[in-house]
Amino acid sequence: MDSAFIETMVLTFELATITTLILLVIGIPIASFLAFSKMRFKSVFETIVSMPLVLPPSVLGFYLLIAFSPVSSIGAFLGEHGINLAFSFEGLVIGSVIFSLPFMVHPIQSALSQISKSLFEASYTLGKSKFQTMIRVVLPSIKHGLISGIVLAFAHTVGEFGVILMIGGNIPDETRVASIAIYDEVESLNYALAHQYAFTLFVVTFAILLLVYTLNKKSLKGSIV
């Protein structure tokens, strides 16, 4: 098997894994805020989180590219400290986290919204802190939402194209992920290699979605029993 193909696929899944782990860490508190907060302007924050669902990826990628470039105040500040996010793997991670955020937050938010307040009250009555309640009581109760968020965020990151192209370009072993490779090979009329990339992504995403539906089905059956 071609070494460039292997390097590209490894980089693709490395990006998806790192992005998913970061999203899991920040997604739970964001989802908790959206599910339980009664803040007046919560809808504004919820809109910002959901924007990547309807915003063209090229738009988000363009503004991130501008922000990362040396001509912007952010890019200049980072450049002074030896950090260059434009056309780098680190820049891809940041872009992927922003673009896949709603795919992690929404399933967890939906699961949290279905939890009865009595569950929290019972935990507090037993002397558990808010953190202990979240870790030991709430998260095990919403494992179907967590699984859905993890799988959807991972699969979405694997297949994203527009944001990656704008802020990462097509640098082998640095920013050239599978979706970019497909586009590049098609432009080069190398349909055989493009098919190899495309079919691999098709199989992987199908297997991931099949897994999440199967696990959620078993989880729902277990909760009913």
mmCIF file with all atom_site columns, C-alpha atoms in Angstrom, residues 11-130:
data_model
loop_
_atom_site.group_PDB
_atom_site.id
_atom_site.type_symbol
_atom_site.label_atom_id
_atom_site.label_alt_id
_atom_site.label_comp_id
_atom_site.label_asym_id
_atom_site.label_entity_id
_atom_site.label_seq_id
_atom_site.pdbx_PDB_ins_code
_atom_site.Cartn_x
_atom_site.Cartn_y
_atom_site.Cartn_z
_atom_site.occupancy
_atom_site.B_iso_or_equiv
_atom_site.pdbx_formal_charge
_atom_site.auth_seq_id
_atom_site.auth_comp_id
_atom_site.auth_asym_id
_atom_site.auth_atom_id
_atom_site.pdbx_PDB_model_num
ATOM 1   C CA . LEU A 1 11  ? -3.117  12.140 9.867  1.00 0.00 ? 11  LEU A CA 1
ATOM 2   C CA . THR A 1 12  ? -6.869  12.175 9.190  1.00 0.00 ? 12  THR A CA 1
ATOM 3   C CA . PHE A 1 13  ? -7.707  9.932  12.133 1.00 0.00 ? 13  PHE A CA 1
ATOM 4   C CA . GLU A 1 14  ? -5.151  11.672 14.351 1.00 0.00 ? 14  GLU A CA 1
ATOM 5   C CA . LEU A 1 15  ? -6.890  14.984 13.677 1.00 0.00 ? 15  LEU A CA 1
ATOM 6   C CA . ALA A 1 16  ? -10.316 13.459 14.319 1.00 0.00 ? 16  ALA A CA 1
ATOM 7   C CA . THR A 1 17  ? -9.185  11.809 17.566 1.00 0.00 ? 17  THR A CA 1
ATOM 8   C CA . ILE A 1 18  ? -7.540  14.927 19.022 1.00 0.00 ? 18  ILE A CA 1
ATOM 9   C CA . THR A 1 19  ? -10.492 17.093 17.972 1.00 0.00 ? 19  THR A CA 1
ATOM 10  C CA . THR A 1 20  ? -12.993 14.686 19.535 1.00 0.00 ? 20  THR A CA 1
ATOM 11  C CA . LEU A 1 21  ? -11.109 14.524 22.843 1.00 0.00 ? 21  LEU A CA 1
ATOM 12  C CA . ILE A 1 22  ? -10.963 18.323 23.066 1.00 0.00 ? 22  ILE A CA 1
ATOM 13  C CA . LEU A 1 23  ? -14.642 18.592 22.176 1.00 0.00 ? 23  LEU A CA 1
ATOM 14  C CA . LEU A 1 24  ? -15.581 16.058 24.843 1.00 0.00 ? 24  LEU A CA 1
ATOM 15  C CA . VAL A 1 25  ? -13.795 18.110 27.501 1.00 0.00 ? 25  VAL A CA 1
ATOM 16  C CA . ILE A 1 26  ? -15.348 21.452 26.503 1.00 0.00 ? 26  ILE A CA 1
ATOM 17  C CA . GLY A 1 27  ? -18.617 20.056 25.154 1.00 0.00 ? 27  GLY A CA 1
ATOM 18  C CA . ILE A 1 28  ? -19.942 18.709 28.455 1.00 0.00 ? 28  ILE A CA 1
ATOM 19  C CA . PRO A 1 29  ? -19.842 22.050 30.355 1.00 0.00 ? 29  PRO A CA 1
ATOM 20  C CA . ILE A 1 30  ? -21.204 23.919 27.325 1.00 0.00 ? 30  ILE A CA 1
ATOM 21  C CA . ALA A 1 31  ? -24.046 21.418 26.951 1.00 0.00 ? 31  ALA A CA 1
ATOM 22  C CA . SER A 1 32  ? -24.753 21.629 30.691 1.00 0.00 ? 32  SER A CA 1
ATOM 23  C CA . PHE A 1 33  ? -24.993 25.396 30.482 1.00 0.00 ? 33  PHE A CA 1
ATOM 24  C CA . LEU A 1 34  ? -27.361 25.246 27.514 1.00 0.00 ? 34  LEU A CA 1
ATOM 25  C CA . ALA A 1 35  ? -29.495 22.564 29.141 1.00 0.00 ? 35  ALA A CA 1
ATOM 26  C CA . PHE A 1 36  ? -29.855 24.042 32.628 1.00 0.00 ? 36  PHE A CA 1
ATOM 27  C CA . SER A 1 37  ? -29.062 27.752 32.508 1.00 0.00 ? 37  SER A CA 1
ATOM 28  C CA . LYS A 1 38  ? -31.902 30.266 32.662 1.00 0.00 ? 38  LYS A CA 1
ATOM 29  C CA . MET A 1 39  ? -29.703 33.163 31.638 1.00 0.00 ? 39  MET A CA 1
ATOM 30  C CA . ARG A 1 40  ? -31.567 35.819 29.669 1.00 0.00 ? 40  ARG A CA 1
ATOM 31  C CA . PHE A 1 41  ? -29.311 35.811 26.622 1.00 0.00 ? 41  PHE A CA 1
ATOM 32  C CA . LYS A 1 42  ? -28.687 32.064 26.524 1.00 0.00 ? 42  LYS A CA 1
ATOM 33  C CA . SER A 1 43  ? -30.269 31.883 23.070 1.00 0.00 ? 43  SER A CA 1
ATOM 34  C CA . VAL A 1 44  ? -27.484 34.107 21.698 1.00 0.00 ? 44  VAL A CA 1
ATOM 35  C CA . PHE A 1 45  ? -24.826 31.740 23.011 1.00 0.00 ? 45  PHE A CA 1
ATOM 36  C CA . GLU A 1 46  ? -26.775 28.743 21.694 1.00 0.00 ? 46  GLU A CA 1
ATOM 37  C CA . THR A 1 47  ? -26.939 30.394 18.272 1.00 0.00 ? 47  THR A CA 1
ATOM 38  C CA . ILE A 1 48  ? -23.166 30.910 18.237 1.00 0.00 ? 48  ILE A CA 1
ATOM 39  C CA . VAL A 1 49  ? -22.579 27.246 19.123 1.00 0.00 ? 49  VAL A CA 1
ATOM 40  C CA . SER A 1 50  ? -24.954 26.110 16.363 1.00 0.00 ? 50  SER A CA 1
ATOM 41  C CA . MET A 1 51  ? -23.628 28.435 13.640 1.00 0.00 ? 51  MET A CA 1
ATOM 42  C CA . PRO A 1 52  ? -21.288 25.824 12.089 1.00 0.00 ? 52  PRO A CA 1
ATOM 43  C CA . LEU A 1 53  ? -24.363 23.742 11.206 1.00 0.00 ? 53  LEU A CA 1
ATOM 44  C CA . VAL A 1 54  ? -25.565 26.327 8.671  1.00 0.00 ? 54  VAL A CA 1
ATOM 45  C CA . LEU A 1 55  ? -22.494 28.485 8.024  1.00 0.00 ? 55  LEU A CA 1
ATOM 46  C CA . PRO A 1 56  ? -20.623 27.552 4.828  1.00 0.00 ? 56  PRO A CA 1
ATOM 47  C CA . PRO A 1 57  ? -17.303 25.938 5.837  1.00 0.00 ? 57  PRO A CA 1
ATOM 48  C CA . SER A 1 58  ? -15.410 28.256 3.511  1.00 0.00 ? 58  SER A CA 1
ATOM 49  C CA . VAL A 1 59  ? -16.716 31.274 5.443  1.00 0.00 ? 59  VAL A CA 1
ATOM 50  C CA . LEU A 1 60  ? -15.489 29.932 8.762  1.00 0.00 ? 60  LEU A CA 1
ATOM 51  C CA . GLY A 1 61  ? -12.224 28.829 7.167  1.00 0.00 ? 61  GLY A CA 1
ATOM 52  C CA . PHE A 1 62  ? -11.691 32.253 5.605  1.00 0.00 ? 62  PHE A CA 1
ATOM 53  C CA . TYR A 1 63  ? -12.106 34.154 8.871  1.00 0.00 ? 63  TYR A CA 1
ATOM 54  C CA . LEU A 1 64  ? -9.898  31.688 10.726 1.00 0.00 ? 64  LEU A CA 1
ATOM 55  C CA . LEU A 1 65  ? -7.247  32.096 8.033  1.00 0.00 ? 65  LEU A CA 1
ATOM 56  C CA . ILE A 1 66  ? -7.432  35.877 8.436  1.00 0.00 ? 66  ILE A CA 1
ATOM 57  C CA . ALA A 1 67  ? -7.194  35.533 12.216 1.00 0.00 ? 67  ALA A CA 1
ATOM 58  C CA . PHE A 1 68  ? -4.180  33.217 11.967 1.00 0.00 ? 68  PHE A CA 1
ATOM 59  C CA . SER A 1 69  ? -2.330  35.319 9.380  1.00 0.00 ? 69  SER A CA 1
ATOM 60  C CA . PRO A 1 70  ? 0.576   37.561 10.478 1.00 0.00 ? 70  PRO A CA 1
ATOM 61  C CA . VAL A 1 71  ? -1.324  40.689 9.357  1.00 0.00 ? 71  VAL A CA 1
ATOM 62  C CA . SER A 1 72  ? -3.970  40.243 12.057 1.00 0.00 ? 72  SER A CA 1
ATOM 63  C CA . SER A 1 73  ? -3.414  41.232 15.679 1.00 0.00 ? 73  SER A CA 1
ATOM 64  C CA . ILE A 1 74  ? -4.003  37.653 16.826 1.00 0.00 ? 74  ILE A CA 1
ATOM 65  C CA . GLY A 1 75  ? -1.639  36.188 14.235 1.00 0.00 ? 75  GLY A CA 1
ATOM 66  C CA . ALA A 1 76  ? 1.002   38.820 14.935 1.00 0.00 ? 76  ALA A CA 1
ATOM 67  C CA . PHE A 1 77  ? 0.807   38.166 18.687 1.00 0.00 ? 77  PHE A CA 1
ATOM 68  C CA . LEU A 1 78  ? 1.145   34.416 18.176 1.00 0.00 ? 78  LEU A CA 1
ATOM 69  C CA . GLY A 1 79  ? 3.989   34.960 15.695 1.00 0.00 ? 79  GLY A CA 1
ATOM 70  C CA . GLU A 1 80  ? 5.930   36.928 18.284 1.00 0.00 ? 80  GLU A CA 1
ATOM 71  C CA . HIS A 1 81  ? 5.809   33.839 20.494 1.00 0.00 ? 81  HIS A CA 1
ATOM 72  C CA . GLY A 1 82  ? 6.852   31.480 17.715 1.00 0.00 ? 82  GLY A CA 1
ATOM 73  C CA . ILE A 1 83  ? 3.357   30.113 17.054 1.00 0.00 ? 83  ILE A CA 1
ATOM 74  C CA . ASN A 1 84  ? 2.106   29.873 13.476 1.00 0.00 ? 84  ASN A CA 1
ATOM 75  C CA . LEU A 1 85  ? -1.381  28.392 13.114 1.00 0.00 ? 85  LEU A CA 1
ATOM 76  C CA . ALA A 1 86  ? -1.976  29.078 9.417  1.00 0.00 ? 86  ALA A CA 1
ATOM 77  C CA . PHE A 1 87  ? -1.217  26.006 7.281  1.00 0.00 ? 87  PHE A CA 1
ATOM 78  C CA . SER A 1 88  ? -0.298  23.919 10.316 1.00 0.00 ? 88  SER A CA 1
ATOM 79  C CA . PHE A 1 89  ? -1.740  20.847 12.030 1.00 0.00 ? 89  PHE A CA 1
ATOM 80  C CA . GLU A 1 90  ? -2.453  22.887 15.165 1.00 0.00 ? 90  GLU A CA 1
ATOM 81  C CA . GLY A 1 91  ? -4.509  25.303 13.079 1.00 0.00 ? 91  GLY A CA 1
ATOM 82  C CA . LEU A 1 92  ? -6.478  22.366 11.693 1.00 0.00 ? 92  LEU A CA 1
ATOM 83  C CA . VAL A 1 93  ? -7.255  21.223 15.233 1.00 0.00 ? 93  VAL A CA 1
ATOM 84  C CA . ILE A 1 94  ? -8.603  24.637 16.226 1.00 0.00 ? 94  ILE A CA 1
ATOM 85  C CA . GLY A 1 95  ? -10.685 24.915 13.061 1.00 0.00 ? 95  GLY A CA 1
ATOM 86  C CA . SER A 1 96  ? -12.015 21.378 13.491 1.00 0.00 ? 96  SER A CA 1
ATOM 87  C CA . VAL A 1 97  ? -12.963 21.982 17.122 1.00 0.00 ? 97  VAL A CA 1
ATOM 88  C CA . ILE A 1 98  ? -14.984 25.067 16.174 1.00 0.00 ? 98  ILE A CA 1
ATOM 89  C CA . PHE A 1 99  ? -16.592 23.463 13.124 1.00 0.00 ? 99  PHE A CA 1
ATOM 90  C CA . SER A 1 100 ? -17.534 20.190 14.871 1.00 0.00 ? 100 SER A CA 1
ATOM 91  C CA . LEU A 1 101 ? -18.611 21.776 18.174 1.00 0.00 ? 101 LEU A CA 1
ATOM 92  C CA . PRO A 1 102 ? -22.403 21.481 17.664 1.00 0.00 ? 102 PRO A CA 1
ATOM 93  C CA . PHE A 1 103 ? -22.073 17.802 16.750 1.00 0.00 ? 103 PHE A CA 1
ATOM 94  C CA . MET A 1 104 ? -20.717 17.140 20.240 1.00 0.00 ? 104 MET A CA 1
ATOM 95  C CA . VAL A 1 105 ? -22.804 19.636 22.184 1.00 0.00 ? 105 VAL A CA 1
ATOM 96  C CA . HIS A 1 106 ? -26.286 18.991 20.794 1.00 0.00 ? 106 HIS A CA 1
ATOM 97  C CA . PRO A 1 107 ? -26.571 15.247 21.586 1.00 0.00 ? 107 PRO A CA 1
ATOM 98  C CA . ILE A 1 108 ? -25.246 15.814 25.114 1.00 0.00 ? 108 ILE A CA 1
ATOM 99  C CA . GLN A 1 109 ? -27.530 18.826 25.615 1.00 0.00 ? 109 GLN A CA 1
ATOM 100 C CA . SER A 1 110 ? -30.538 16.810 24.465 1.00 0.00 ? 110 SER A CA 1
ATOM 101 C CA . ALA A 1 111 ? -29.695 13.954 26.847 1.00 0.00 ? 111 ALA A CA 1
ATOM 102 C CA . LEU A 1 112 ? -29.156 16.333 29.778 1.00 0.00 ? 112 LEU A CA 1
ATOM 103 C CA . SER A 1 113 ? -32.482 18.047 29.118 1.00 0.00 ? 113 SER A CA 1
ATOM 104 C CA . GLN A 1 114 ? -34.275 14.742 29.686 1.00 0.00 ? 114 GLN A CA 1
ATOM 105 C CA . ILE A 1 115 ? -32.820 14.164 33.162 1.00 0.00 ? 115 ILE A CA 1
ATOM 106 C CA . SER A 1 116 ? -35.266 14.684 36.019 1.00 0.00 ? 116 SER A CA 1
ATOM 107 C CA . LYS A 1 117 ? -34.377 17.369 38.567 1.00 0.00 ? 117 LYS A CA 1
ATOM 108 C CA . SER A 1 118 ? -35.123 14.837 41.304 1.00 0.00 ? 118 SER A CA 1
ATOM 109 C CA . LEU A 1 119 ? -31.967 12.980 40.322 1.00 0.00 ? 119 LEU A CA 1
ATOM 110 C CA . PHE A 1 120 ? -29.880 16.031 41.197 1.00 0.00 ? 120 PHE A CA 1
ATOM 111 C CA . GLU A 1 121 ? -31.819 16.650 44.409 1.00 0.00 ? 121 GLU A CA 1
ATOM 112 C CA . ALA A 1 122 ? -31.330 13.063 45.537 1.00 0.00 ? 122 ALA A CA 1
ATOM 113 C CA . SER A 1 123 ? -27.602 13.284 44.899 1.00 0.00 ? 123 SER A CA 1
ATOM 114 C CA . TYR A 1 124 ? -27.278 16.572 46.781 1.00 0.00 ? 124 TYR A CA 1
ATOM 115 C CA . THR A 1 125 ? -29.272 15.101 49.671 1.00 0.00 ? 125 THR A CA 1
ATOM 116 C CA . LEU A 1 126 ? -26.720 12.281 49.904 1.00 0.00 ? 126 LEU A CA 1
ATOM 117 C CA . GLY A 1 127 ? -23.984 14.887 50.304 1.00 0.00 ? 127 GLY A CA 1
ATOM 118 C CA . LYS A 1 128 ? -22.557 14.813 46.783 1.00 0.00 ? 128 LYS A CA 1
ATOM 119 C CA . SER A 1 129 ? -21.106 18.013 45.364 1.00 0.00 ? 129 SER A CA 1
ATOM 120 C CA . LYS A 1 130 ? -22.110 19.364 41.952 1.00 0.00 ? 130 LYS A CA 1
#
